Amino acid sequence: MRFARRYLAQRLVASVVTLLGVSIIVFLMVRVLPGDPARVIAGLLASEEDVQRIRVELGLEQPLHVQYGIFFTRLLQGDLGTSARTSQPVLVELQPRLAATLKLALTSAALAALLGIAAGTLAATRPYSRFDYLLSVSTLFGVSMPVYWLGLMLIIVFAVQLNWLPAAGSEDSGSIVLPTLTLAAFSVALIARMTRASVLEVLGQDYVRTARAKGLPEAAVVVRHALKNALIPIITVVGLQFGTLLGGAVLTESVFGWPGMGLLLVDSIFSRDYAMVQGIVLVFSALFILTNLIVDLLYAVIDPRIHYG
C-alpha cells in the first residue's frame, strides 16, 4: 500500500506538470490563429474605438507573458475566465456541455467494449473460421472509416430514408443512438483486434490446457482462465480509446449537433473565444490524464502479481 501511495503521488505530480505544459501550448496556439479576436467579437460594422475597448477588456494589448501570468493565476484559483462570446464564466458554460460529452463518450465506450470484447473472444475461439475472416474485414473497415463520413451515411439511411431516428440535437430519447454508433465504430474494431490477439495467445498456455484436461466446460475455460488473463492489454486499449472518444466527440458532435464540449469548441474557435477554447482543451486533457491513471491502477486490481514501487 505504501508503494501504491508513493506511485499515486508521483503520477499526480506528473499529471499536474503535464497540465501545466498543456496550458502553455494551448495558450500560445490560440493566439497564433489568424484574425483579430477583438474585431471578430465586435463585428464588421463596429468602430475602431469599440474594437480597441474590447481589446483592452480582454487584456489583448498586454504582452504574451503578462497575459499568460493572468491566465495561470486565475487557473490556480479555479477560474477558467469569462467567455468573450456570452460574457458568462467558462466553468458555468462548460458544466452542461461536459455532462453531454461524458454521456456520449461513456455510452460509446461501453458499447465499444461490449461488442469488441465479445467479437474478439469469439474470433479467438474460432481462429481462421468464416467468423474470424469476417471480423478481420469488419475491423479493417471500421478503422478505415472517417468519422464524419460514417455519421453522414447513418443520417442518410436511418434519419432521412427510414425516418427511424432523429438526425440531430439531443431533445429526443433516440438522439444519442446515431452519434453513439458513429463514435464507437472505430473503437469496436480496435478492441476486437486486440481481444482476439490476446485471448488467442492465452488459449495456448499450459494452464488453459490443464483446465480443459480437468473437464471444465469450454465456456468456463475461455471466460475464467483465458479472457481473465488476457484483460490487461484489453483494458489498456479500452482506456486509451476512451481518450480517443473524447477527441472524436469534436467531429461527431459537430455532425449531429450534439450539445457537448466538442461542438462548443468548434464554435469557440470560429468566434475567437480564447478563454473558452483554453478551458475546453484543459478539461479534455485532464480527463485523458485521469483515464490513463485509472487504467494503470486497474492493472494491480486485475492482476495481483503487479506491484507499484
PDB file of C-alpha atoms in Angstrom:
ATOM      1  CA  MET A   1       0.000   0.000   0.000  1.00  0.00           C
ATOM      2  CA  ARG A   2       2.921   2.333   0.825  1.00  0.00           C
ATOM      3  CA  PHE A   3       4.386   1.820  -2.650  1.00  0.00           C
ATOM      4  CA  ALA A   4       0.979   2.319  -4.215  1.00  0.00           C
ATOM      5  CA  ARG A   5       0.571   5.644  -2.395  1.00  0.00           C
ATOM      6  CA  ARG A   6       4.042   6.764  -3.490  1.00  0.00           C
ATOM      7  CA  TYR A   7       3.281   5.729  -7.058  1.00  0.00           C
ATOM      8  CA  LEU A   8      -0.048   7.582  -6.931  1.00  0.00           C
ATOM      9  CA  ALA A   9       1.672  10.706  -5.574  1.00  0.00           C
ATOM     10  CA  GLN A  10       4.277  10.554  -8.378  1.00  0.00           C
ATOM     11  CA  ARG A  11       1.574  10.165 -11.010  1.00  0.00           C
ATOM     12  CA  LEU A  12      -0.426  13.090  -9.593  1.00  0.00           C
ATOM     13  CA  VAL A  13       2.665  15.337  -9.683  1.00  0.00           C
ATOM     14  CA  ALA A  14       3.384  14.234 -13.260  1.00  0.00           C
ATOM     15  CA  SER A  15      -0.247  14.951 -14.167  1.00  0.00           C
ATOM     16  CA  VAL A  16      -0.032  18.498 -12.798  1.00  0.00           C
ATOM     17  CA  VAL A  17       3.201  19.114 -14.749  1.00  0.00           C
ATOM     18  CA  THR A  18       1.560  17.741 -17.914  1.00  0.00           C
ATOM     19  CA  LEU A  19      -1.457  20.013 -17.452  1.00  0.00           C
ATOM     20  CA  LEU A  20       0.901  22.969 -16.964  1.00  0.00           C
ATOM     21  CA  GLY A  21       2.599  22.139 -20.275  1.00  0.00           C
ATOM     22  CA  VAL A  22      -0.788  21.783 -21.972  1.00  0.00           C
ATOM     23  CA  SER A  23      -1.878  25.177 -20.620  1.00  0.00           C
ATOM     24  CA  ILE A  24       1.223  26.849 -22.116  1.00  0.00           C
ATOM     25  CA  ILE A  25       0.804  25.126 -25.503  1.00  0.00           C
ATOM     26  CA  VAL A  26      -2.901  25.878 -25.845  1.00  0.00           C
ATOM     27  CA  PHE A  27      -2.381  29.461 -24.638  1.00  0.00           C
ATOM     28  CA  LEU A  28       0.185  30.074 -27.391  1.00  0.00           C
ATOM     29  CA  MET A  29      -1.711  28.127 -30.078  1.00  0.00           C
ATOM     30  CA  VAL A  30      -4.963  30.089 -29.790  1.00  0.00           C
ATOM     31  CA  ARG A  31      -3.021  33.327 -30.076  1.00  0.00           C
ATOM     32  CA  VAL A  32      -1.342  32.436 -33.367  1.00  0.00           C
ATOM     33  CA  LEU A  33      -4.721  31.851 -35.031  1.00  0.00           C
ATOM     34  CA  PRO A  34      -5.223  34.298 -37.920  1.00  0.00           C
ATOM     35  CA  GLY A  35      -7.528  37.278 -37.416  1.00  0.00           C
ATOM     36  CA  ASP A  36      -8.132  39.836 -34.681  1.00  0.00           C
ATOM     37  CA  PRO A  37     -10.401  38.323 -31.976  1.00  0.00           C
ATOM     38  CA  ALA A  38     -11.491  41.801 -30.832  1.00  0.00           C
ATOM     39  CA  ARG A  39     -12.633  42.600 -34.393  1.00  0.00           C
ATOM     40  CA  VAL A  40     -14.433  39.234 -34.669  1.00  0.00           C
ATOM     41  CA  ILE A  41     -16.274  39.787 -31.374  1.00  0.00           C
ATOM     42  CA  ALA A  42     -17.127  43.446 -32.162  1.00  0.00           C
ATOM     43  CA  GLY A  43     -18.425  42.681 -35.651  1.00  0.00           C
ATOM     44  CA  LEU A  44     -17.561  44.047 -39.070  1.00  0.00           C
ATOM     45  CA  LEU A  45     -19.542  47.272 -38.600  1.00  0.00           C
ATOM     46  CA  ALA A  46     -18.008  48.197 -35.214  1.00  0.00           C
ATOM     47  CA  SER A  47     -15.916  51.353 -34.900  1.00  0.00           C
ATOM     48  CA  GLU A  48     -12.197  51.270 -34.172  1.00  0.00           C
ATOM     49  CA  GLU A  49     -12.912  52.662 -30.684  1.00  0.00           C
ATOM     50  CA  ASP A  50     -15.221  49.744 -29.900  1.00  0.00           C
ATOM     51  CA  VAL A  51     -12.645  47.244 -31.159  1.00  0.00           C
ATOM     52  CA  GLN A  52      -9.954  48.856 -29.014  1.00  0.00           C
ATOM     53  CA  ARG A  53     -12.262  48.841 -25.965  1.00  0.00           C
ATOM     54  CA  ILE A  54     -12.882  45.094 -26.384  1.00  0.00           C
ATOM     55  CA  ARG A  55      -9.164  44.509 -26.850  1.00  0.00           C
ATOM     56  CA  VAL A  56      -8.453  46.257 -23.542  1.00  0.00           C
ATOM     57  CA  GLU A  57     -11.278  44.387 -21.772  1.00  0.00           C
ATOM     58  CA  LEU A  58      -9.809  41.065 -22.913  1.00  0.00           C
ATOM     59  CA  GLY A  59      -6.275  42.139 -21.999  1.00  0.00           C
ATOM     60  CA  LEU A  60      -5.072  41.537 -25.556  1.00  0.00           C
ATOM     61  CA  GLU A  61      -2.950  44.694 -25.568  1.00  0.00           C
ATOM     62  CA  GLN A  62      -0.725  43.171 -22.860  1.00  0.00           C
ATOM     63  CA  PRO A  63       2.497  41.239 -23.696  1.00  0.00           C
ATOM     64  CA  LEU A  64       2.035  37.474 -24.022  1.00  0.00           C
ATOM     65  CA  HIS A  65       3.863  36.631 -20.784  1.00  0.00           C
ATOM     66  CA  VAL A  66       1.634  39.063 -18.862  1.00  0.00           C
ATOM     67  CA  GLN A  67      -1.484  37.525 -20.446  1.00  0.00           C
ATOM     68  CA  TYR A  68      -0.304  34.029 -19.521  1.00  0.00           C
ATOM     69  CA  GLY A  69       0.538  35.165 -15.972  1.00  0.00           C
ATOM     70  CA  ILE A  70      -3.030  36.454 -15.534  1.00  0.00           C
ATOM     71  CA  PHE A  71      -4.455  33.261 -17.047  1.00  0.00           C
ATOM     72  CA  PHE A  72      -2.309  30.993 -14.857  1.00  0.00           C
ATOM     73  CA  THR A  73      -3.095  32.935 -11.662  1.00  0.00           C
ATOM     74  CA  ARG A  74      -6.826  32.592 -12.345  1.00  0.00           C
ATOM     75  CA  LEU A  75      -6.349  28.922 -13.191  1.00  0.00           C
ATOM     76  CA  LEU A  76      -4.798  28.263  -9.764  1.00  0.00           C
ATOM     77  CA  GLN A  77      -7.921  29.825  -8.225  1.00  0.00           C
ATOM     78  CA  GLY A  78     -10.178  27.534 -10.249  1.00  0.00           C
ATOM     79  CA  ASP A  79     -11.207  30.338 -12.589  1.00  0.00           C
ATOM     80  CA  LEU A  80     -11.040  29.486 -16.294  1.00  0.00           C
ATOM     81  CA  GLY A  81     -12.010  33.027 -17.256  1.00  0.00           C
ATOM     82  CA  THR A  82     -15.052  34.557 -18.904  1.00  0.00           C
ATOM     83  CA  SER A  83     -16.390  33.711 -22.339  1.00  0.00           C
ATOM     84  CA  ALA A  84     -15.970  36.646 -24.716  1.00  0.00           C
ATOM     85  CA  ARG A  85     -18.933  35.381 -26.750  1.00  0.00           C
ATOM     86  CA  THR A  86     -21.532  35.022 -23.986  1.00  0.00           C
ATOM     87  CA  SER A  87     -19.960  37.020 -21.104  1.00  0.00           C
ATOM     88  CA  GLN A  88     -20.594  34.015 -18.831  1.00  0.00           C
ATOM     89  CA  PRO A  89     -17.937  32.245 -16.694  1.00  0.00           C
ATOM     90  CA  VAL A  90     -16.320  29.427 -18.675  1.00  0.00           C
ATOM     91  CA  LEU A  91     -16.947  26.928 -15.855  1.00  0.00           C
ATOM     92  CA  VAL A  92     -20.673  27.711 -15.868  1.00  0.00           C
ATOM     93  CA  GLU A  93     -20.832  27.285 -19.650  1.00  0.00           C
ATOM     94  CA  LEU A  94     -18.854  24.039 -19.550  1.00  0.00           C
ATOM     95  CA  GLN A  95     -20.882  22.151 -16.935  1.00  0.00           C
ATOM     96  CA  PRO A  96     -23.894  21.142 -19.102  1.00  0.00           C
ATOM     97  CA  ARG A  97     -21.625  20.643 -22.128  1.00  0.00           C
ATOM     98  CA  LEU A  98     -19.285  18.388 -20.124  1.00  0.00           C
ATOM     99  CA  ALA A  99     -22.237  16.302 -18.942  1.00  0.00           C
ATOM    100  CA  ALA A 100     -23.440  15.855 -22.537  1.00  0.00           C
ATOM    101  CA  THR A 101     -19.984  14.885 -23.806  1.00  0.00           C
ATOM    102  CA  LEU A 102     -19.383  12.421 -20.961  1.00  0.00           C
ATOM    103  CA  LYS A 103     -22.800  10.847 -21.580  1.00  0.00           C
ATOM    104  CA  LEU A 104     -21.954  10.336 -25.249  1.00  0.00           C
ATOM    105  CA  ALA A 105     -18.364   9.155 -24.611  1.00  0.00           C
ATOM    106  CA  LEU A 106     -19.296   6.736 -21.798  1.00  0.00           C
ATOM    107  CA  THR A 107     -22.163   5.254 -23.817  1.00  0.00           C
ATOM    108  CA  SER A 108     -19.879   4.809 -26.824  1.00  0.00           C
ATOM    109  CA  ALA A 109     -17.081   3.322 -24.690  1.00  0.00           C
ATOM    110  CA  ALA A 110     -19.462   0.832 -23.050  1.00  0.00           C
ATOM    111  CA  LEU A 111     -20.861  -0.213 -26.439  1.00  0.00           C
ATOM    112  CA  ALA A 112     -17.386  -0.496 -27.965  1.00  0.00           C
ATOM    113  CA  ALA A 113     -16.046  -2.558 -25.048  1.00  0.00           C
ATOM    114  CA  LEU A 114     -19.056  -4.893 -25.022  1.00  0.00           C
ATOM    115  CA  LEU A 115     -19.089  -5.556 -28.762  1.00  0.00           C
ATOM    116  CA  GLY A 116     -15.303  -5.512 -29.188  1.00  0.00           C
ATOM    117  CA  ILE A 117     -14.531  -7.973 -26.364  1.00  0.00           C
ATOM    118  CA  ALA A 118     -17.388 -10.315 -27.341  1.00  0.00           C
ATOM    119  CA  ALA A 119     -16.454 -10.357 -31.042  1.00  0.00           C
ATOM    120  CA  GLY A 120     -12.720 -10.677 -30.358  1.00  0.00           C
ATOM    121  CA  THR A 121     -13.226 -13.548 -27.912  1.00  0.00           C
ATOM    122  CA  LEU A 122     -15.491 -15.441 -30.325  1.00  0.00           C
ATOM    123  CA  ALA A 123     -12.954 -14.958 -33.133  1.00  0.00           C
ATOM    124  CA  ALA A 124     -10.121 -16.241 -30.909  1.00  0.00           C
ATOM    125  CA  THR A 125     -12.048 -19.426 -30.088  1.00  0.00           C
ATOM    126  CA  ARG A 126     -12.677 -19.989 -33.814  1.00  0.00           C
ATOM    127  CA  PRO A 127      -9.379 -18.973 -35.452  1.00  0.00           C
ATOM    128  CA  TYR A 128      -9.307 -18.889 -39.262  1.00  0.00           C
ATOM    129  CA  SER A 129     -13.039 -19.624 -39.439  1.00  0.00           C
ATOM    130  CA  ARG A 130     -15.540 -17.649 -41.542  1.00  0.00           C
ATOM    131  CA  PHE A 131     -16.438 -15.563 -38.485  1.00  0.00           C
ATOM    132  CA  ASP A 132     -12.748 -14.806 -37.899  1.00  0.00           C
ATOM    133  CA  TYR A 133     -12.260 -13.673 -41.514  1.00  0.00           C
ATOM    134  CA  LEU A 134     -15.492 -11.637 -41.351  1.00  0.00           C
ATOM    135  CA  LEU A 135     -14.259  -9.952 -38.165  1.00  0.00           C
ATOM    136  CA  SER A 136     -10.898  -9.138 -39.797  1.00  0.00           C
ATOM    137  CA  VAL A 137     -12.637  -7.484 -42.760  1.00  0.00           C
ATOM    138  CA  SER A 138     -15.090  -5.659 -40.485  1.00  0.00           C
ATOM    139  CA  THR A 139     -12.364  -4.305 -38.207  1.00  0.00           C
ATOM    140  CA  LEU A 140     -10.334  -3.148 -41.219  1.00  0.00           C
ATOM    141  CA  PHE A 141     -13.441  -1.360 -42.482  1.00  0.00           C
ATOM    142  CA  GLY A 142     -14.100   0.084 -39.018  1.00  0.00           C
ATOM    143  CA  VAL A 143     -10.638   1.579 -38.506  1.00  0.00           C
ATOM    144  CA  SER A 144     -10.593   2.981 -42.072  1.00  0.00           C
ATOM    145  CA  MET A 145     -13.892   4.878 -41.997  1.00  0.00           C
ATOM    146  CA  PRO A 146     -13.700   8.640 -41.370  1.00  0.00           C
ATOM    147  CA  VAL A 147     -15.996   9.618 -38.503  1.00  0.00           C
ATOM    148  CA  TYR A 148     -17.771  12.394 -40.381  1.00  0.00           C
ATOM    149  CA  TRP A 149     -18.418  10.093 -43.426  1.00  0.00           C
ATOM    150  CA  LEU A 150     -19.929   7.345 -41.269  1.00  0.00           C
ATOM    151  CA  GLY A 151     -22.036   9.920 -39.409  1.00  0.00           C
ATOM    152  CA  LEU A 152     -23.430  11.339 -42.649  1.00  0.00           C
ATOM    153  CA  MET A 153     -24.181   7.844 -44.005  1.00  0.00           C
ATOM    154  CA  LEU A 154     -26.078   6.923 -40.818  1.00  0.00           C
ATOM    155  CA  ILE A 155     -28.072  10.172 -41.038  1.00  0.00           C
ATOM    156  CA  ILE A 156     -28.998   9.494 -44.674  1.00  0.00           C
ATOM    157  CA  VAL A 157     -30.074   5.890 -44.000  1.00  0.00           C
ATOM    158  CA  PHE A 158     -31.722   5.985 -40.554  1.00  0.00           C
ATOM    159  CA  ALA A 159     -32.939   9.590 -40.353  1.00  0.00           C
ATOM    160  CA  VAL A 160     -33.673  10.627 -43.953  1.00  0.00           C
ATOM    161  CA  GLN A 161     -34.569   7.365 -45.749  1.00  0.00           C
ATOM    162  CA  LEU A 162     -36.086   5.244 -42.947  1.00  0.00           C
ATOM    163  CA  ASN A 163     -37.074   8.104 -40.609  1.00  0.00           C
ATOM    164  CA  TRP A 164     -36.393   5.884 -37.590  1.00  0.00           C
ATOM    165  CA  LEU A 165     -34.139   8.208 -35.599  1.00  0.00           C
ATOM    166  CA  PRO A 166     -33.588  11.974 -35.302  1.00  0.00           C
ATOM    167  CA  ALA A 167     -30.710  13.369 -37.324  1.00  0.00           C
ATOM    168  CA  ALA A 168     -29.520  15.985 -34.834  1.00  0.00           C
ATOM    169  CA  GLY A 169     -29.990  17.513 -31.403  1.00  0.00           C
ATOM    170  CA  SER A 170     -30.478  15.865 -28.002  1.00  0.00           C
ATOM    171  CA  GLU A 171     -34.135  16.527 -27.187  1.00  0.00           C
ATOM    172  CA  ASP A 172     -35.428  13.136 -28.362  1.00  0.00           C
ATOM    173  CA  SER A 173     -34.563   9.998 -26.363  1.00  0.00           C
ATOM    174  CA  GLY A 174     -33.280   8.348 -29.557  1.00  0.00           C
ATOM    175  CA  SER A 175     -30.973  11.239 -30.407  1.00  0.00           C
ATOM    176  CA  ILE A 176     -27.985   9.542 -28.822  1.00  0.00           C
ATOM    177  CA  VAL A 177     -28.183   6.368 -30.927  1.00  0.00           C
ATOM    178  CA  LEU A 178     -26.604   7.582 -34.179  1.00  0.00           C
ATOM    179  CA  PRO A 179     -23.759   9.616 -32.585  1.00  0.00           C
ATOM    180  CA  THR A 180     -23.018   6.667 -30.274  1.00  0.00           C
ATOM    181  CA  LEU A 181     -22.768   4.237 -33.210  1.00  0.00           C
ATOM    182  CA  THR A 182     -20.577   6.687 -35.119  1.00  0.00           C
ATOM    183  CA  LEU A 183     -18.244   7.311 -32.211  1.00  0.00           C
ATOM    184  CA  ALA A 184     -17.999   3.653 -31.168  1.00  0.00           C
ATOM    185  CA  ALA A 185     -17.302   2.172 -34.644  1.00  0.00           C
ATOM    186  CA  PHE A 186     -13.549   2.875 -34.644  1.00  0.00           C
ATOM    187  CA  SER A 187     -13.075   1.673 -31.054  1.00  0.00           C
ATOM    188  CA  VAL A 188     -15.048  -1.552 -31.584  1.00  0.00           C
ATOM    189  CA  ALA A 189     -12.665  -2.516 -34.368  1.00  0.00           C
ATOM    190  CA  LEU A 190      -9.501  -1.868 -32.352  1.00  0.00           C
ATOM    191  CA  ILE A 191     -10.773  -3.543 -29.180  1.00  0.00           C
ATOM    192  CA  ALA A 192     -11.908  -6.606 -31.164  1.00  0.00           C
ATOM    193  CA  ARG A 193      -8.498  -6.951 -32.835  1.00  0.00           C
ATOM    194  CA  MET A 194      -6.648  -6.615 -29.516  1.00  0.00           C
ATOM    195  CA  THR A 195      -9.015  -9.037 -27.751  1.00  0.00           C
ATOM    196  CA  ARG A 196      -8.620 -11.653 -30.484  1.00  0.00           C
ATOM    197  CA  ALA A 197      -4.817 -11.491 -30.351  1.00  0.00           C
ATOM    198  CA  SER A 198      -4.633 -11.540 -26.532  1.00  0.00           C
ATOM    199  CA  VAL A 199      -7.149 -14.359 -25.982  1.00  0.00           C
ATOM    200  CA  LEU A 200      -5.638 -16.435 -28.796  1.00  0.00           C
ATOM    201  CA  GLU A 201      -2.208 -16.170 -27.156  1.00  0.00           C
ATOM    202  CA  VAL A 202      -3.540 -17.139 -23.718  1.00  0.00           C
ATOM    203  CA  LEU A 203      -5.513 -20.115 -25.115  1.00  0.00           C
ATOM    204  CA  GLY A 204      -2.182 -21.733 -25.990  1.00  0.00           C
ATOM    205  CA  GLN A 205      -0.849 -21.575 -22.414  1.00  0.00           C
ATOM    206  CA  ASP A 206      -0.325 -24.699 -20.297  1.00  0.00           C
ATOM    207  CA  TYR A 207      -2.779 -23.697 -17.560  1.00  0.00           C
ATOM    208  CA  VAL A 208      -5.566 -23.451 -20.173  1.00  0.00           C
ATOM    209  CA  ARG A 209      -4.770 -26.951 -21.425  1.00  0.00           C
ATOM    210  CA  THR A 210      -4.782 -28.120 -17.781  1.00  0.00           C
ATOM    211  CA  ALA A 211      -8.207 -26.562 -17.228  1.00  0.00           C
ATOM    212  CA  ARG A 212      -9.541 -28.353 -20.286  1.00  0.00           C
ATOM    213  CA  ALA A 213      -7.957 -31.631 -19.117  1.00  0.00           C
ATOM    214  CA  LYS A 214      -9.894 -31.289 -15.838  1.00  0.00           C
ATOM    215  CA  GLY A 215     -13.093 -31.438 -17.859  1.00  0.00           C
ATOM    216  CA  LEU A 216     -14.223 -27.817 -17.363  1.00  0.00           C
ATOM    217  CA  PRO A 217     -16.816 -26.596 -19.884  1.00  0.00           C
ATOM    218  CA  GLU A 218     -15.250 -24.690 -22.791  1.00  0.00           C
ATOM    219  CA  ALA A 219     -17.167 -21.509 -21.872  1.00  0.00           C
ATOM    220  CA  ALA A 220     -15.708 -21.593 -18.342  1.00  0.00           C
ATOM    221  CA  VAL A 221     -12.208 -22.185 -19.727  1.00  0.00           C
ATOM    222  CA  VAL A 222     -12.489 -19.221 -22.089  1.00  0.00           C
ATOM    223  CA  VAL A 223     -14.089 -16.763 -19.641  1.00  0.00           C
ATOM    224  CA  ARG A 224     -12.463 -17.716 -16.305  1.00  0.00           C
ATOM    225  CA  HIS A 225      -8.999 -18.719 -17.486  1.00  0.00           C
ATOM    226  CA  ALA A 226      -8.318 -17.213 -20.929  1.00  0.00           C
ATOM    227  CA  LEU A 227     -10.238 -13.917 -21.026  1.00  0.00           C
ATOM    228  CA  LYS A 228      -9.431 -13.016 -17.415  1.00  0.00           C
ATOM    229  CA  ASN A 229      -5.685 -13.399 -18.005  1.00  0.00           C
ATOM    230  CA  ALA A 230      -5.856 -11.518 -21.307  1.00  0.00           C
ATOM    231  CA  LEU A 231      -7.576  -8.465 -19.816  1.00  0.00           C
ATOM    232  CA  ILE A 232      -4.549  -6.214 -19.180  1.00  0.00           C
ATOM    233  CA  PRO A 233      -3.793  -5.305 -22.837  1.00  0.00           C
ATOM    234  CA  ILE A 234      -7.545  -5.118 -23.484  1.00  0.00           C
ATOM    235  CA  ILE A 235      -8.079  -2.719 -20.563  1.00  0.00           C
ATOM    236  CA  THR A 236      -5.180  -0.613 -21.872  1.00  0.00           C
ATOM    237  CA  VAL A 237      -6.802  -0.295 -25.299  1.00  0.00           C
ATOM    238  CA  VAL A 238     -10.232   0.439 -23.786  1.00  0.00           C
ATOM    239  CA  GLY A 239      -8.743   3.188 -21.612  1.00  0.00           C
ATOM    240  CA  LEU A 240      -6.830   4.751 -24.485  1.00  0.00           C
ATOM    241  CA  GLN A 241      -9.907   4.524 -26.686  1.00  0.00           C
ATOM    242  CA  PHE A 242     -11.928   6.446 -24.095  1.00  0.00           C
ATOM    243  CA  GLY A 243      -9.485   9.321 -24.530  1.00  0.00           C
ATOM    244  CA  THR A 244      -9.791   8.940 -28.287  1.00  0.00           C
ATOM    245  CA  LEU A 245     -13.581   9.007 -27.982  1.00  0.00           C
ATOM    246  CA  LEU A 246     -13.368  12.339 -26.157  1.00  0.00           C
ATOM    247  CA  GLY A 247     -11.267  13.731 -29.007  1.00  0.00           C
ATOM    248  CA  GLY A 248     -13.534  12.171 -31.638  1.00  0.00           C
ATOM    249  CA  ALA A 249     -16.520  13.827 -29.995  1.00  0.00           C
ATOM    250  CA  VAL A 250     -15.434  17.109 -31.615  1.00  0.00           C
ATOM    251  CA  LEU A 251     -16.292  15.802 -35.094  1.00  0.00           C
ATOM    252  CA  THR A 252     -19.230  13.637 -34.042  1.00  0.00           C
ATOM    253  CA  GLU A 253     -20.924  16.409 -32.065  1.00  0.00           C
ATOM    254  CA  SER A 254     -20.478  18.782 -34.997  1.00  0.00           C
ATOM    255  CA  VAL A 255     -22.074  16.314 -37.448  1.00  0.00           C
ATOM    256  CA  PHE A 256     -25.050  15.519 -35.188  1.00  0.00           C
ATOM    257  CA  GLY A 257     -25.434  18.901 -33.475  1.00  0.00           C
ATOM    258  CA  TRP A 258     -24.909  17.186 -30.107  1.00  0.00           C
ATOM    259  CA  PRO A 259     -24.635  19.968 -27.474  1.00  0.00           C
ATOM    260  CA  GLY A 260     -21.351  18.844 -25.918  1.00  0.00           C
ATOM    261  CA  MET A 261     -17.885  20.315 -25.470  1.00  0.00           C
ATOM    262  CA  GLY A 262     -16.788  19.286 -28.985  1.00  0.00           C
ATOM    263  CA  LEU A 263     -19.458  21.393 -30.670  1.00  0.00           C
ATOM    264  CA  LEU A 264     -18.744  24.235 -28.250  1.00  0.00           C
ATOM    265  CA  LEU A 265     -15.015  24.003 -29.072  1.00  0.00           C
ATOM    266  CA  VAL A 266     -15.671  24.390 -32.808  1.00  0.00           C
ATOM    267  CA  ASP A 267     -17.984  27.372 -32.222  1.00  0.00           C
ATOM    268  CA  SER A 268     -15.447  28.958 -29.856  1.00  0.00           C
ATOM    269  CA  ILE A 269     -12.577  28.586 -32.344  1.00  0.00           C
ATOM    270  CA  PHE A 270     -14.564  30.296 -35.107  1.00  0.00           C
ATOM    271  CA  SER A 271     -15.561  33.126 -32.758  1.00  0.00           C
ATOM    272  CA  ARG A 272     -12.014  33.509 -31.345  1.00  0.00           C
ATOM    273  CA  ASP A 273     -13.246  32.877 -27.805  1.00  0.00           C
ATOM    274  CA  TYR A 274      -9.812  32.384 -26.241  1.00  0.00           C
ATOM    275  CA  ALA A 275     -10.975  31.654 -22.685  1.00  0.00           C
ATOM    276  CA  MET A 276     -13.484  29.020 -23.804  1.00  0.00           C
ATOM    277  CA  VAL A 277     -11.010  27.245 -26.113  1.00  0.00           C
ATOM    278  CA  GLN A 278      -8.392  27.126 -23.348  1.00  0.00           C
ATOM    279  CA  GLY A 279     -10.927  25.832 -20.824  1.00  0.00           C
ATOM    280  CA  ILE A 280     -12.240  23.074 -23.103  1.00  0.00           C
ATOM    281  CA  VAL A 281      -8.761  21.832 -24.071  1.00  0.00           C
ATOM    282  CA  LEU A 282      -7.660  21.790 -20.423  1.00  0.00           C
ATOM    283  CA  VAL A 283     -10.760  19.814 -19.396  1.00  0.00           C
ATOM    284  CA  PHE A 284     -10.210  17.334 -22.265  1.00  0.00           C
ATOM    285  CA  SER A 285      -6.559  16.952 -21.208  1.00  0.00           C
ATOM    286  CA  ALA A 286      -7.458  16.453 -17.539  1.00  0.00           C
ATOM    287  CA  LEU A 287      -9.998  13.748 -18.462  1.00  0.00           C
ATOM    288  CA  PHE A 288      -7.451  11.960 -20.667  1.00  0.00           C
ATOM    289  CA  ILE A 289      -4.788  12.041 -17.924  1.00  0.00           C
ATOM    290  CA  LEU A 290      -7.298  10.843 -15.305  1.00  0.00           C
ATOM    291  CA  THR A 291      -8.393   7.970 -17.562  1.00  0.00           C
ATOM    292  CA  ASN A 292      -4.800   6.795 -18.031  1.00  0.00           C
ATOM    293  CA  LEU A 293      -4.190   6.962 -14.268  1.00  0.00           C
ATOM    294  CA  ILE A 294      -7.299   4.869 -13.553  1.00  0.00           C
ATOM    295  CA  VAL A 295      -6.243   2.303 -16.177  1.00  0.00           C
ATOM    296  CA  ASP A 296      -2.769   1.993 -14.614  1.00  0.00           C
ATOM    297  CA  LEU A 297      -4.271   1.458 -11.152  1.00  0.00           C
ATOM    298  CA  LEU A 298      -6.680  -1.151 -12.543  1.00  0.00           C
ATOM    299  CA  TYR A 299      -3.702  -3.306 -13.572  1.00  0.00           C
ATOM    300  CA  ALA A 300      -2.999  -4.137  -9.922  1.00  0.00           C
ATOM    301  CA  VAL A 301      -6.684  -4.896  -9.297  1.00  0.00           C
ATOM    302  CA  ILE A 302      -6.923  -7.280 -12.276  1.00  0.00           C
ATOM    303  CA  ASP A 303      -3.562  -8.967 -11.700  1.00  0.00           C
ATOM    304  CA  PRO A 304      -2.436  -9.129  -8.014  1.00  0.00           C
ATOM    305  CA  ARG A 305       1.106 -10.039  -9.193  1.00  0.00           C
ATOM    306  CA  ILE A 306       1.605  -6.428 -10.294  1.00  0.00           C
ATOM    307  CA  HIS A 307       3.104  -4.158  -7.635  1.00  0.00           C
ATOM    308  CA  TYR A 308       3.977  -0.494  -7.953  1.00  0.00           C
ATOM    309  CA  GLY A 309       7.240   0.549  -6.456  1.00  0.00           C
TER     310      GLY A 309
END
